[in-house]
XYZ file of C-alpha atoms in Angstrom:
744
model
C 83.034 -134.348 -37.144
C 80.128 -136.246 -35.590
C 78.433 -136.809 -38.942
C 81.721 -138.062 -40.403
C 82.145 -140.464 -37.478
C 78.581 -141.699 -37.921
C 79.167 -142.405 -41.592
C 82.406 -144.231 -40.753
C 80.711 -146.428 -38.150
C 77.805 -147.348 -40.385
C 80.060 -148.123 -43.332
C 82.056 -150.532 -41.185
C 78.862 -152.163 -39.987
C 77.534 -152.563 -43.520
C 80.749 -154.108 -44.788
C 81.066 -156.495 -41.838
C 84.280 -154.950 -40.471
C 84.897 -154.466 -36.722
C 85.230 -150.974 -35.294
C 88.750 -150.673 -33.855
C 89.244 -147.983 -31.166
C 93.009 -147.760 -31.087
C 93.016 -144.906 -28.561
C 90.965 -146.678 -25.907
C 92.440 -147.940 -22.665
C 91.033 -151.432 -23.071
C 91.368 -152.420 -26.667
C 90.356 -155.796 -27.938
C 93.209 -158.008 -29.024
C 93.213 -158.406 -32.800
C 94.760 -161.742 -33.625
C 94.243 -161.450 -37.362
C 95.306 -158.379 -39.285
C 92.691 -159.172 -41.925
C 89.584 -157.681 -40.340
C 87.160 -158.770 -43.020
C 84.950 -161.858 -42.843
C 86.859 -165.137 -43.203
C 86.747 -166.938 -46.512
C 84.472 -169.962 -46.607
C 86.155 -173.323 -46.736
C 83.859 -174.847 -49.317
C 81.962 -172.962 -51.991
C 78.219 -173.302 -51.736
C 76.712 -174.729 -54.902
C 73.517 -172.734 -54.684
C 72.113 -169.931 -52.574
C 68.458 -170.159 -51.790
C 67.798 -166.461 -51.173
C 69.560 -163.318 -52.361
C 71.888 -164.780 -54.938
C 71.399 -161.620 -56.984
C 73.659 -159.750 -54.580
C 76.565 -162.203 -54.692
C 79.223 -161.454 -57.260
C 76.851 -159.817 -59.664
C 79.020 -156.761 -60.230
C 81.953 -158.954 -61.110
C 80.027 -161.096 -63.557
C 77.826 -158.541 -65.281
C 79.101 -157.002 -68.451
C 78.995 -153.287 -69.033
C 76.107 -152.295 -71.244
C 76.541 -149.915 -74.153
C 73.924 -147.261 -73.425
C 72.987 -144.955 -76.276
C 73.638 -141.265 -75.565
C 70.513 -139.354 -74.647
C 68.586 -142.506 -73.751
C 69.026 -142.034 -69.997
C 67.303 -138.626 -70.014
C 64.416 -139.948 -72.118
C 64.073 -142.917 -69.777
C 63.878 -140.543 -66.812
C 60.988 -138.757 -68.517
C 59.070 -142.015 -68.981
C 59.682 -143.005 -65.360
C 58.492 -139.606 -64.144
C 55.272 -140.000 -66.132
C 54.657 -143.447 -64.661
C 55.370 -142.325 -61.101
C 53.631 -138.948 -61.594
C 56.760 -137.084 -60.506
C 58.633 -134.055 -61.832
C 59.931 -134.602 -65.398
C 63.472 -133.686 -66.494
C 64.191 -130.187 -67.774
C 62.596 -129.892 -71.207
C 65.603 -127.949 -72.502
C 67.660 -131.126 -72.001
C 65.196 -133.473 -73.705
C 65.375 -132.090 -77.248
C 69.207 -132.330 -77.434
C 69.011 -135.793 -75.854
C 66.547 -136.962 -78.504
C 68.662 -135.447 -81.282
C 71.797 -137.072 -79.868
C 70.036 -140.428 -79.712
C 68.859 -140.134 -83.331
C 72.382 -139.406 -84.554
C 73.762 -142.327 -82.539
C 71.263 -144.777 -84.074
C 72.009 -143.467 -87.565
C 75.753 -143.892 -87.029
C 75.381 -147.396 -85.569
C 72.824 -148.494 -88.201
C 71.047 -150.598 -85.576
C 67.314 -151.227 -85.407
C 65.142 -149.186 -83.063
C 63.686 -151.739 -80.627
C 60.293 -151.165 -79.078
C 61.702 -150.268 -75.652
C 63.787 -147.474 -77.165
C 60.811 -146.529 -79.334
C 58.658 -146.135 -76.214
C 61.142 -143.607 -74.805
C 61.231 -141.770 -78.154
C 57.426 -141.712 -78.245
C 57.110 -140.284 -74.736
C 59.777 -137.664 -75.422
C 58.254 -136.555 -78.729
C 54.809 -136.301 -77.121
C 56.250 -134.219 -74.289
C 58.051 -131.905 -76.701
C 54.896 -131.471 -78.792
C 52.807 -130.525 -75.751
C 55.369 -128.049 -74.422
C 56.661 -125.821 -77.200
C 59.494 -123.347 -76.798
C 58.768 -120.012 -75.151
C 58.427 -118.348 -78.559
C 56.033 -121.060 -79.762
C 58.514 -122.812 -82.035
C 58.770 -126.613 -82.042
C 61.794 -128.207 -80.441
C 62.595 -130.528 -83.355
C 63.947 -129.185 -86.631
C 63.217 -130.504 -90.110
C 66.601 -132.231 -90.125
C 65.703 -133.979 -86.864
C 62.511 -135.329 -88.418
C 64.371 -136.541 -91.487
C 66.587 -138.608 -89.180
C 63.513 -140.614 -88.147
C 63.329 -142.086 -91.646
C 66.940 -143.202 -91.397
C 66.649 -144.855 -87.975
C 63.662 -146.919 -89.145
C 65.489 -148.446 -92.120
C 67.303 -151.251 -90.208
C 64.060 -152.290 -88.466
C 62.729 -155.601 -89.856
C 59.209 -155.203 -91.185
C 57.896 -158.117 -89.098
C 59.293 -156.600 -85.863
C 57.202 -153.433 -86.089
C 55.167 -152.908 -82.925
C 52.430 -150.523 -81.863
C 55.093 -148.301 -80.283
C 56.909 -147.904 -83.604
C 53.607 -146.929 -85.205
C 53.090 -144.323 -82.496
C 56.484 -142.749 -83.264
C 55.595 -142.632 -86.966
C 52.269 -140.959 -86.167
C 54.028 -138.374 -84.003
C 56.356 -137.620 -86.901
C 53.270 -137.193 -89.092
C 51.797 -134.746 -86.571
C 55.008 -132.715 -86.499
C 55.161 -132.563 -90.290
C 51.492 -131.587 -90.582
C 52.169 -128.604 -88.324
C 55.001 -127.482 -90.536
C 53.178 -128.003 -93.813
C 50.164 -126.085 -92.553
C 52.290 -123.432 -90.791
C 50.383 -124.312 -87.643
C 53.371 -123.881 -85.367
C 54.774 -120.398 -84.887
C 58.043 -119.971 -86.712
C 57.893 -123.487 -88.175
C 57.193 -122.484 -91.767
C 59.187 -124.646 -94.136
C 60.464 -123.894 -97.594
C 59.315 -125.566 -100.780
C 62.519 -127.592 -100.895
C 61.938 -128.824 -97.352
C 58.389 -129.804 -98.294
C 59.801 -131.977 -101.033
C 62.010 -133.726 -98.448
C 59.360 -134.159 -95.766
C 56.699 -135.731 -97.997
C 58.637 -138.832 -99.131
C 60.226 -139.120 -95.666
C 56.944 -139.440 -93.800
C 55.531 -141.764 -96.486
C 58.566 -144.034 -96.092
C 58.240 -144.097 -92.287
C 54.509 -144.850 -92.388
C 55.022 -147.626 -94.936
C 57.859 -149.116 -92.908
C 55.620 -149.214 -89.823
C 52.830 -151.101 -91.623
C 50.658 -148.007 -92.115
C 50.708 -147.768 -95.896
C 46.941 -147.169 -96.097
C 47.265 -144.195 -93.749
C 50.180 -142.950 -95.861
C 48.074 -143.160 -99.024
C 45.187 -141.190 -97.498
C 47.573 -138.577 -96.120
C 49.339 -138.172 -99.471
C 46.057 -137.680 -101.335
C 44.997 -135.027 -98.822
C 48.370 -133.265 -98.856
C 48.580 -133.090 -102.643
C 45.422 -130.960 -102.659
C 47.292 -128.112 -100.949
C 50.885 -128.723 -102.040
C 52.134 -129.130 -105.575
C 54.985 -131.606 -105.740
C 57.493 -131.789 -108.549
C 56.946 -134.698 -110.973
C 60.161 -136.425 -109.926
C 59.400 -136.188 -106.200
C 55.825 -137.313 -106.799
C 56.861 -140.361 -108.812
C 59.510 -141.345 -106.253
C 56.995 -140.939 -103.437
C 54.390 -143.054 -105.237
C 57.020 -145.768 -105.806
C 57.762 -145.841 -102.074
C 54.046 -145.925 -101.293
C 53.418 -148.707 -103.814
C 56.151 -150.821 -102.251
C 54.561 -150.355 -98.827
C 51.094 -151.262 -100.081
C 52.404 -154.357 -101.860
C 54.224 -155.470 -98.729
C 50.987 -155.150 -96.768
C 49.083 -157.097 -99.436
C 46.658 -154.247 -100.134
C 43.571 -154.685 -102.293
C 43.856 -154.269 -106.038
C 41.568 -151.217 -106.012
C 43.858 -149.461 -103.513
C 46.911 -150.231 -105.654
C 45.304 -148.899 -108.827
C 44.049 -145.795 -107.019
C 47.592 -145.105 -105.802
C 48.944 -145.439 -109.332
C 46.635 -142.641 -110.447
C 48.456 -140.236 -108.120
C 51.552 -140.483 -110.336
C 49.710 -139.226 -113.402
C 49.477 -140.822 -116.838
C 53.189 -141.590 -117.210
C 54.219 -144.603 -115.142
C 57.876 -145.241 -114.425
C 59.502 -148.630 -115.117
C 59.747 -149.085 -111.352
C 55.973 -148.760 -110.987
C 55.302 -151.132 -113.868
C 57.732 -153.658 -112.411
C 56.009 -153.492 -109.032
C 52.673 -154.184 -110.704
C 54.156 -157.236 -112.450
C 55.417 -158.469 -109.077
C 52.041 -157.784 -107.415
C 50.001 -159.773 -109.930
C 52.586 -162.534 -110.462
C 52.768 -163.333 -106.759
C 48.999 -163.703 -106.697
C 48.886 -165.933 -109.747
C 47.002 -163.303 -111.790
C 48.978 -164.030 -114.944
C 46.925 -162.021 -117.531
C 47.195 -158.849 -115.440
C 50.894 -159.468 -114.812
C 51.505 -159.940 -118.546
C 49.633 -156.692 -119.239
C 52.136 -154.674 -117.190
C 55.060 -156.854 -118.270
C 54.430 -156.045 -121.937
C 54.431 -152.308 -121.167
C 58.065 -152.512 -120.042
C 60.865 -151.989 -122.504
C 62.475 -155.291 -123.407
C 65.801 -154.575 -121.742
C 63.971 -153.778 -118.477
C 61.929 -156.960 -118.371
C 64.520 -159.194 -116.674
C 63.116 -159.091 -113.139
C 59.570 -159.190 -114.471
C 60.533 -162.375 -116.301
C 61.871 -163.831 -113.038
C 58.610 -163.089 -111.232
C 56.544 -164.588 -114.038
C 58.662 -167.760 -114.149
C 58.365 -168.135 -110.380
C 54.602 -167.724 -110.697
C 54.537 -170.437 -113.359
C 56.563 -172.651 -111.018
C 54.054 -172.198 -108.199
C 51.011 -172.713 -110.416
C 52.624 -175.555 -112.442
C 51.875 -173.624 -115.664
C 54.496 -175.325 -117.826
C 53.167 -174.066 -121.174
C 53.487 -170.374 -120.262
C 56.844 -170.975 -118.601
C 58.236 -172.674 -121.712
C 56.830 -169.888 -123.886
C 58.538 -167.199 -121.772
C 61.835 -169.095 -121.896
C 61.640 -169.432 -125.690
C 60.798 -165.754 -126.134
C 63.283 -164.159 -123.733
C 66.079 -166.546 -122.736
C 68.064 -165.826 -125.897
C 67.928 -162.103 -125.127
C 68.964 -162.559 -121.471
C 71.543 -165.334 -121.943
C 74.099 -163.428 -119.911
C 71.781 -162.685 -116.955
C 72.603 -164.931 -114.028
C 69.358 -164.303 -112.141
C 67.359 -165.320 -115.237
C 69.154 -168.671 -115.383
C 68.531 -169.175 -111.676
C 64.796 -168.680 -112.289
C 64.968 -171.159 -115.198
C 66.630 -173.758 -112.957
C 63.955 -173.226 -110.300
C 61.260 -173.617 -112.942
C 62.824 -176.884 -114.104
C 63.098 -178.237 -110.559
C 59.569 -177.139 -109.686
C 58.009 -178.790 -112.739
C 59.360 -182.257 -112.017
C 62.818 -182.181 -113.599
C 65.375 -184.091 -111.566
C 68.898 -183.056 -110.701
C 70.188 -184.830 -113.823
C 68.021 -182.617 -116.037
C 69.115 -179.514 -114.142
C 72.743 -180.618 -114.561
C 72.211 -180.936 -118.316
C 70.661 -177.447 -118.454
C 73.673 -176.037 -116.606
C 75.967 -177.540 -119.223
C 73.876 -175.945 -121.993
C 73.959 -172.614 -120.166
C 77.748 -172.635 -119.914
C 78.019 -173.281 -123.637
C 75.458 -170.689 -124.759
C 76.083 -167.740 -122.437
C 78.087 -164.918 -124.034
C 81.782 -164.497 -123.365
C 81.098 -161.172 -121.660
C 79.141 -163.002 -118.942
C 82.076 -163.705 -116.661
C 80.389 -166.183 -114.323
C 79.836 -169.914 -113.987
C 77.805 -172.286 -111.875
C 78.799 -171.240 -108.368
C 77.622 -171.323 -104.774
C 74.998 -168.644 -105.418
C 73.224 -170.861 -107.986
C 73.519 -174.047 -105.906
C 72.377 -172.311 -102.727
C 69.426 -170.835 -104.599
C 68.349 -174.328 -105.639
C 68.804 -175.600 -102.073
C 66.589 -172.774 -100.794
C 63.977 -173.710 -103.397
C 64.053 -177.336 -102.191
C 63.616 -176.109 -98.618
C 60.579 -174.076 -99.675
C 59.182 -177.284 -101.168
C 59.944 -179.017 -97.818
C 62.060 -181.613 -99.608
C 65.345 -182.148 -97.671
C 66.271 -185.074 -99.917
C 66.155 -182.825 -102.999
C 68.272 -180.245 -101.161
C 70.925 -182.888 -100.449
C 70.935 -183.865 -104.127
C 71.469 -180.256 -105.212
C 74.466 -179.971 -102.863
C 75.830 -183.207 -104.324
C 75.260 -181.765 -107.808
C 77.347 -178.730 -106.898
C 80.193 -180.889 -105.592
C 80.032 -182.946 -108.791
C 80.523 -179.741 -110.787
C 83.434 -178.667 -108.593
C 81.480 -176.175 -106.476
C 82.599 -176.632 -102.894
C 79.951 -175.816 -100.273
C 80.459 -172.474 -98.577
C 79.245 -171.234 -95.203
C 75.855 -170.366 -96.681
C 75.464 -173.906 -98.044
C 76.263 -175.479 -94.690
C 73.923 -173.083 -92.880
C 71.079 -174.098 -95.191
C 72.013 -177.715 -94.549
C 71.749 -177.113 -90.810
C 68.306 -175.578 -91.256
C 66.718 -178.317 -93.344
C 68.255 -181.077 -91.252
C 66.862 -179.494 -88.110
C 63.461 -179.265 -89.824
C 63.338 -183.089 -89.814
C 64.878 -183.329 -86.295
C 68.210 -184.562 -87.632
C 70.266 -182.807 -84.954
C 73.252 -185.109 -85.475
C 73.347 -184.210 -89.172
C 73.035 -180.513 -88.347
C 75.915 -180.839 -85.886
C 78.052 -182.423 -88.609
C 77.265 -179.456 -90.890
C 78.217 -177.063 -88.100
C 81.640 -178.662 -87.833
C 82.082 -177.892 -91.535
C 80.878 -174.318 -91.211
C 82.941 -173.552 -88.104
C 86.194 -172.990 -89.963
C 84.507 -170.839 -92.614
C 83.174 -168.168 -90.246
C 85.333 -165.130 -89.532
C 85.228 -162.665 -86.694
C 85.657 -159.408 -88.660
C 82.739 -157.013 -88.928
C 82.159 -157.440 -92.659
C 81.810 -161.192 -92.483
C 79.538 -160.866 -89.451
C 77.143 -158.866 -91.615
C 77.453 -161.308 -94.515
C 77.093 -164.371 -92.314
C 73.889 -163.332 -90.536
C 72.090 -166.365 -91.962
C 74.909 -168.674 -90.883
C 74.807 -167.287 -87.342
C 71.022 -167.743 -87.299
C 71.498 -171.389 -88.294
C 73.958 -171.911 -85.440
C 71.424 -170.359 -83.065
C 68.857 -172.869 -84.266
C 71.363 -175.685 -83.764
C 71.908 -174.641 -80.140
C 68.157 -174.562 -79.645
C 67.794 -178.031 -81.157
C 70.551 -179.465 -78.958
C 68.985 -177.925 -75.849
C 65.646 -179.552 -76.694
C 67.297 -182.988 -76.644
C 70.039 -182.159 -74.147
C 70.210 -185.720 -72.823
C 71.756 -186.764 -76.154
C 74.488 -184.138 -75.960
C 76.858 -183.244 -73.179
C 76.767 -179.840 -71.587
C 80.276 -179.187 -72.878
C 79.227 -179.880 -76.491
C 76.533 -177.240 -76.251
C 78.804 -174.751 -74.510
C 81.504 -175.150 -77.166
C 79.049 -173.898 -79.781
C 77.835 -171.147 -77.454
C 81.425 -169.998 -76.955
C 81.790 -169.659 -80.722
C 78.682 -167.490 -80.790
C 80.006 -165.426 -77.887
C 82.894 -164.293 -80.065
C 80.371 -162.623 -82.370
C 78.558 -159.341 -81.694
C 75.926 -159.462 -78.960
C 73.195 -159.569 -81.572
C 74.271 -163.090 -82.495
C 72.212 -164.584 -79.648
C 68.574 -164.953 -80.631
C 65.982 -164.590 -77.853
C 64.980 -168.234 -78.179
C 68.629 -169.254 -77.816
C 68.912 -167.219 -74.624
C 65.742 -168.809 -73.233
C 66.985 -172.332 -74.048
C 70.367 -171.654 -72.432
C 68.714 -170.152 -69.359
C 66.613 -173.277 -68.869
C 69.719 -175.409 -69.358
C 71.586 -173.477 -66.651
C 68.544 -173.541 -64.364
C 68.410 -177.320 -64.513
C 72.080 -177.405 -63.556
C 71.479 -174.869 -60.753
C 73.972 -172.453 -62.309
C 72.051 -169.370 -61.308
C 74.819 -166.818 -61.687
C 75.275 -167.946 -65.294
C 71.565 -167.372 -65.854
C 71.734 -163.858 -64.423
C 74.862 -163.056 -66.418
C 73.246 -164.322 -69.623
C 70.140 -162.211 -69.068
C 72.113 -159.104 -68.099
C 74.219 -159.384 -71.227
C 71.493 -159.892 -73.808
C 67.969 -158.977 -72.684
C 68.458 -155.209 -72.620
C 68.651 -155.060 -76.408
C 65.609 -157.263 -77.042
C 62.137 -156.033 -77.857
C 59.239 -156.431 -75.448
C 57.950 -159.383 -77.465
C 61.336 -161.102 -77.290
C 61.654 -160.426 -73.566
C 58.173 -161.826 -73.023
C 59.194 -165.013 -74.837
C 62.181 -165.468 -72.502
C 59.995 -164.713 -69.499
C 57.468 -167.330 -70.619
C 60.267 -169.906 -70.730
C 60.962 -169.171 -67.058
C 57.262 -169.399 -66.249
C 57.051 -172.767 -67.995
C 60.048 -173.941 -65.959
C 58.326 -172.850 -62.745
C 55.084 -174.627 -63.641
C 56.859 -177.868 -64.561
C 56.168 -180.318 -61.708
C 59.325 -182.252 -62.588
C 61.405 -179.418 -61.138
C 62.023 -179.279 -57.413
C 60.490 -176.560 -55.288
C 63.944 -175.051 -54.697
C 64.653 -174.780 -58.431
C 61.247 -173.239 -59.030
C 61.817 -170.644 -56.339
C 65.233 -169.634 -57.652
C 63.911 -169.382 -61.215
C 61.070 -167.190 -59.976
C 63.459 -164.936 -58.053
C 65.459 -164.375 -61.229
C 62.715 -163.585 -63.700
C 60.625 -161.512 -61.322
C 63.558 -159.071 -61.022
C 64.857 -159.153 -64.594
C 61.347 -158.977 -66.085
C 59.790 -156.945 -63.315
C 57.476 -154.819 -65.459
C 56.829 -157.469 -68.129
C 55.490 -159.963 -65.566
C 51.866 -159.053 -65.092
C 49.452 -159.970 -62.338
C 48.061 -162.986 -64.165
C 51.488 -164.627 -64.501
C 52.433 -163.870 -60.900
C 49.123 -165.304 -59.703
C 49.815 -168.525 -61.611
C 53.179 -168.800 -59.866
C 51.527 -168.124 -56.506
C 48.959 -170.849 -57.135
C 51.761 -173.206 -58.160
C 53.373 -172.806 -54.741
C 50.017 -173.405 -53.089
C 49.606 -176.558 -55.167
C 53.055 -177.691 -53.988
C 51.985 -177.152 -50.360
C 54.304 -174.179 -49.827
C 52.039 -171.339 -48.668
C 55.052 -169.473 -47.263
C 56.551 -169.122 -50.748
C 53.144 -168.289 -52.184
C 52.869 -165.469 -49.666
C 56.231 -164.074 -50.807
C 54.925 -163.986 -54.389
C 51.789 -162.238 -53.144
C 53.892 -159.724 -51.209
C 56.075 -159.036 -54.263
C 52.926 -158.152 -56.198
C 51.552 -155.992 -53.415
C 54.737 -153.954 -52.965
C 55.603 -153.606 -56.650
C 56.582 -149.990 -57.482
C 54.275 -149.828 -60.510
C 50.999 -147.935 -60.656
C 47.709 -149.890 -60.480
C 46.909 -149.248 -64.147
C 49.923 -151.330 -65.219
C 48.219 -154.505 -64.031
C 50.949 -155.873 -61.756
C 49.874 -155.107 -58.192
C 47.329 -157.193 -56.319
C 43.626 -156.668 -56.875
C 40.439 -158.284 -55.628
C 40.930 -161.426 -57.706
C 44.456 -161.858 -56.333
C 43.156 -161.851 -52.767
C 40.510 -164.388 -53.725
C 43.104 -166.706 -55.278
C 45.316 -166.308 -52.206
C 42.484 -167.227 -49.845
C 41.578 -170.218 -52.004
C 45.163 -171.431 -51.852
C 45.243 -170.977 -48.080
C 42.025 -172.976 -47.801
C 43.700 -175.859 -49.630
C 46.913 -175.713 -47.592
C 45.289 -174.936 -44.212
C 48.040 -172.489 -43.203
C 46.831 -170.259 -40.393
C 49.956 -168.084 -40.281
C 49.749 -167.125 -43.953
C 46.013 -166.541 -43.572
C 46.582 -164.063 -40.768
C 49.201 -162.200 -42.809
C 47.083 -161.921 -45.960
C 43.959 -160.985 -43.998
C 45.822 -158.191 -42.207
C 47.137 -156.895 -45.535
C 43.588 -156.873 -46.892
C 42.472 -154.713 -43.983
C 45.266 -152.223 -44.720
C 44.912 -152.193 -48.517
C 43.279 -148.912 -49.608
C 42.834 -150.087 -53.200
C 40.709 -153.176 -52.465
C 37.310 -152.964 -50.813
C 36.180 -156.344 -49.413
C 32.919 -157.525 -50.913
C 30.872 -160.700 -50.645
C 33.078 -162.632 -53.070
C 36.247 -161.824 -51.114
C 34.541 -162.628 -47.818
C 33.352 -165.952 -49.221
C 36.943 -166.854 -50.057
C 38.031 -165.619 -46.630
C 35.459 -167.881 -44.948
C 36.781 -170.840 -46.941
C 40.320 -169.982 -45.835
C 39.345 -169.922 -42.157
C 37.461 -173.185 -42.540
C 40.573 -174.722 -44.083
C 42.637 -173.349 -41.187
C 40.267 -175.070 -38.717
C 38.910 -171.778 -37.401
C 35.170 -172.083 -37.859
C 34.581 -169.421 -35.182
C 36.234 -166.731 -37.319
C 34.538 -168.063 -40.443
C 31.099 -167.569 -38.900
C 32.104 -164.089 -37.716
C 32.789 -163.220 -41.344
C 29.371 -164.671 -42.209
C 27.827 -162.183 -39.796
C 29.815 -159.380 -41.453
C 28.400 -160.458 -44.807
C 24.892 -160.436 -43.388
C 25.393 -156.903 -42.059
C 26.877 -155.577 -45.318
C 24.901 -153.664 -47.946
C 25.628 -156.277 -50.589
C 24.434 -159.162 -48.451
C 25.116 -162.871 -48.890
C 25.123 -164.887 -52.082
C 24.112 -168.511 -52.490
C 27.784 -169.429 -52.190
C 27.929 -167.554 -48.877
C 25.151 -169.748 -47.508
C 26.847 -172.940 -48.653
C 30.152 -171.894 -47.080
C 28.445 -170.870 -43.825
C 26.844 -174.319 -43.523
C 30.275 -175.835 -44.193
C 31.678 -173.791 -41.290
C 28.917 -175.059 -39.042
C 29.948 -178.649 -39.730
C 33.178 -178.194 -37.722
C 31.889 -175.714 -35.136
C 31.373 -177.073 -31.572
C 27.826 -175.725 -31.512
C 27.424 -175.978 -35.258
C 23.900 -177.401 -35.063
C 22.595 -174.305 -33.273
C 24.458 -171.989 -35.635
C 23.115 -173.876 -38.640
C 19.516 -173.708 -37.348
C 19.865 -169.946 -36.923
C 21.174 -169.605 -40.467
C 18.411 -171.850 -41.821
C 15.693 -169.860 -40.083
C 17.092 -166.615 -41.474
C 17.154 -168.111 -44.957
C 13.526 -169.163 -44.691
C 12.682 -165.595 -43.710
C 14.486 -164.125 -46.742
C 11.723 -165.128 -49.149
C 14.239 -166.555 -51.596
C 14.295 -169.771 -53.565
C 15.805 -172.679 -51.641
C 17.969 -174.341 -54.235
C 18.970 -177.973 -54.219
C 22.543 -177.060 -53.242
C 21.391 -174.996 -50.255
C 19.021 -177.713 -49.022
C 21.700 -180.382 -49.392
C 24.197 -178.190 -47.486
C 21.665 -177.850 -44.631
C 21.193 -181.630 -44.514
C 24.963 -182.236 -44.627
C 25.437 -179.927 -41.661
C 22.789 -181.789 -39.646
C 24.421 -185.102 -40.515
C 27.885 -183.818 -39.567
C 26.652 -182.649 -36.158
C 24.848 -185.960 -35.498
C 21.317 -184.515 -35.608
C 19.914 -187.696 -37.125
C 16.316 -187.336 -35.965
C 16.039 -183.785 -37.274
C 17.795 -184.879 -40.448
C 15.175 -187.574 -41.022
C 12.372 -185.055 -40.584
C 13.835 -182.655 -43.118
C 14.416 -185.429 -45.612
C 10.708 -186.190 -45.444
C 9.932 -182.515 -46.071
C 12.198 -182.255 -49.112
C 9.194 -182.109 -51.412
C 8.133 -178.799 -49.866
C 11.195 -177.230 -51.462
C 10.809 -178.950 -54.839
C 14.044 -180.773 -54.110
C 15.003 -184.374 -54.657
C 17.427 -185.855 -52.155
C 20.818 -186.741 -53.541
C 21.843 -189.779 -51.494
C 25.292 -189.715 -53.097
C 26.108 -186.340 -51.562
């Protein structure tokens, strides 16, 4: 009963509701039946502190958390905090459930999710089942190949590579029967080998995959079909990583004497892209004629890049008649014509010839695919004028621009800062986009172009109203959450920050940042940091921006960035805010190895800032924290900064006490310590006596009296009005091999 009453009382106190004792003799008269806090008359435009707690639950959108991810996240957190991990019997099913979810969704594995997968796989490898068997089955490992497929090659991070290497370790155990009860059949071997090769190649580790395959083939005999398929996958990975020619040829030898058409085609592509025409022709001629179409495309594109018109014309004469019905061949011919100086009129004439000569069975005409291909070629040549002419050519031939055409138009107009022209193209594309899932997949490029348009409008926001930008953003909001690029989110956040719409900033970050990679999140964080360091923004706006990103990007914001923000507040003469930043670093829940909490350099920067702002209250707070900090041991450098801080705070007494502490320490003073001590003597009531004592001790140290030290001694005498003594020491300057700087 008492505990229930206690809970009831505290809940009422927390929620701001009065405690009504209806059974008491003297009850307070309640004039308003609504016992909650009264509604405010006017809404406050901005809240300086604690705006994260106001209305956040109502504005935040529910996040779609993958099944099993929560348990894996708990494991990572337990490793960071050195606490008890989750039950290992729950981790393997959680990992398996997460794999199946990613396969079903066909979404890319971002590096945050990959870090949880890495930690879980490492934990499962270290702690096998009671009978010695591994927790993951062969089918579980094969799922890894599938979840890596949607990942863009350029988005691969070191965490993805770690997951691939863990998969390799698991497979090595099975192939070598190293794990008890993990022996795999021959058929499973044939599945695991190409799977791990594909994962390694997809994570930019094709060279490691090649070495592993050569080693594995010494102990395992693969079927010819599996071997050839595996080599094809490996070749594709090596070509994508631009491997050396010797590595490529060595890999080809693994397939044996008989090379498949796929391998020969990849070799044509490899040499053609590098302009090695003789070698490309060597492999091209080994292909059967009916399988040379894509090789012909690569060779023509190589001739376009190298301006080799003679070879290009020869290839067209030899093969165009055979491939008259191949649309992609004609597209390569048009690119070759445009790249070798033919104008749109010549290309138009070639299109007319093509329509007359192509066989009846080729049921296609000049369409958007051909026109868009030419526009893309013009964009690669960085020629927006040529791109416009190709679009006009399509309209002349009755080909109306589609969404892809307008998206390309947006891109090349933005490339020359023609935001107005890009906005006009967007108005054309707006009615062509659909909201169904299929068109969302097909219109990925169009959505990317709209993202770039929003970014361009935000860069020159003074030319466009806020409502114009938000209208486009609302259109993007109707698409899946992946439609917002990280740079778009950062631009919109800065736009809302300038308008002091902080809840919109928080809502935007809550909705989108959880699915971004660490690199993308760092880019958004850097936009906030740039906003905070921009002196055109008021101190209030800077503080609110800092309060947002330090919570949303708590673990991505390292000590260096936080120190820059702290120094910015010192530079703006706000040591109280700088101290809050310092305190946020000091009390951060991370471990010291993560590089977020304060260290010796942070204290030094804080004391330097206090010296500039002369804030005694902040100095006392930071100094007390230094005394209580078990991770930082004060040394001479810290004490030097502390002396400067006390001098700035007009407390030369305490500064000279610290000088005595330096003198009594094992490390002893540095030259900077001496200079700072003389500076403290300049403002001390009996500074002349203190300075003489310091000078006599220095002379007894048997150290070199540098020019800076001698000048500091003279400055102290001058500041304390010891003119006669000053004159005597000036005359003795030669004894210390020092010339007097009369500009000091």
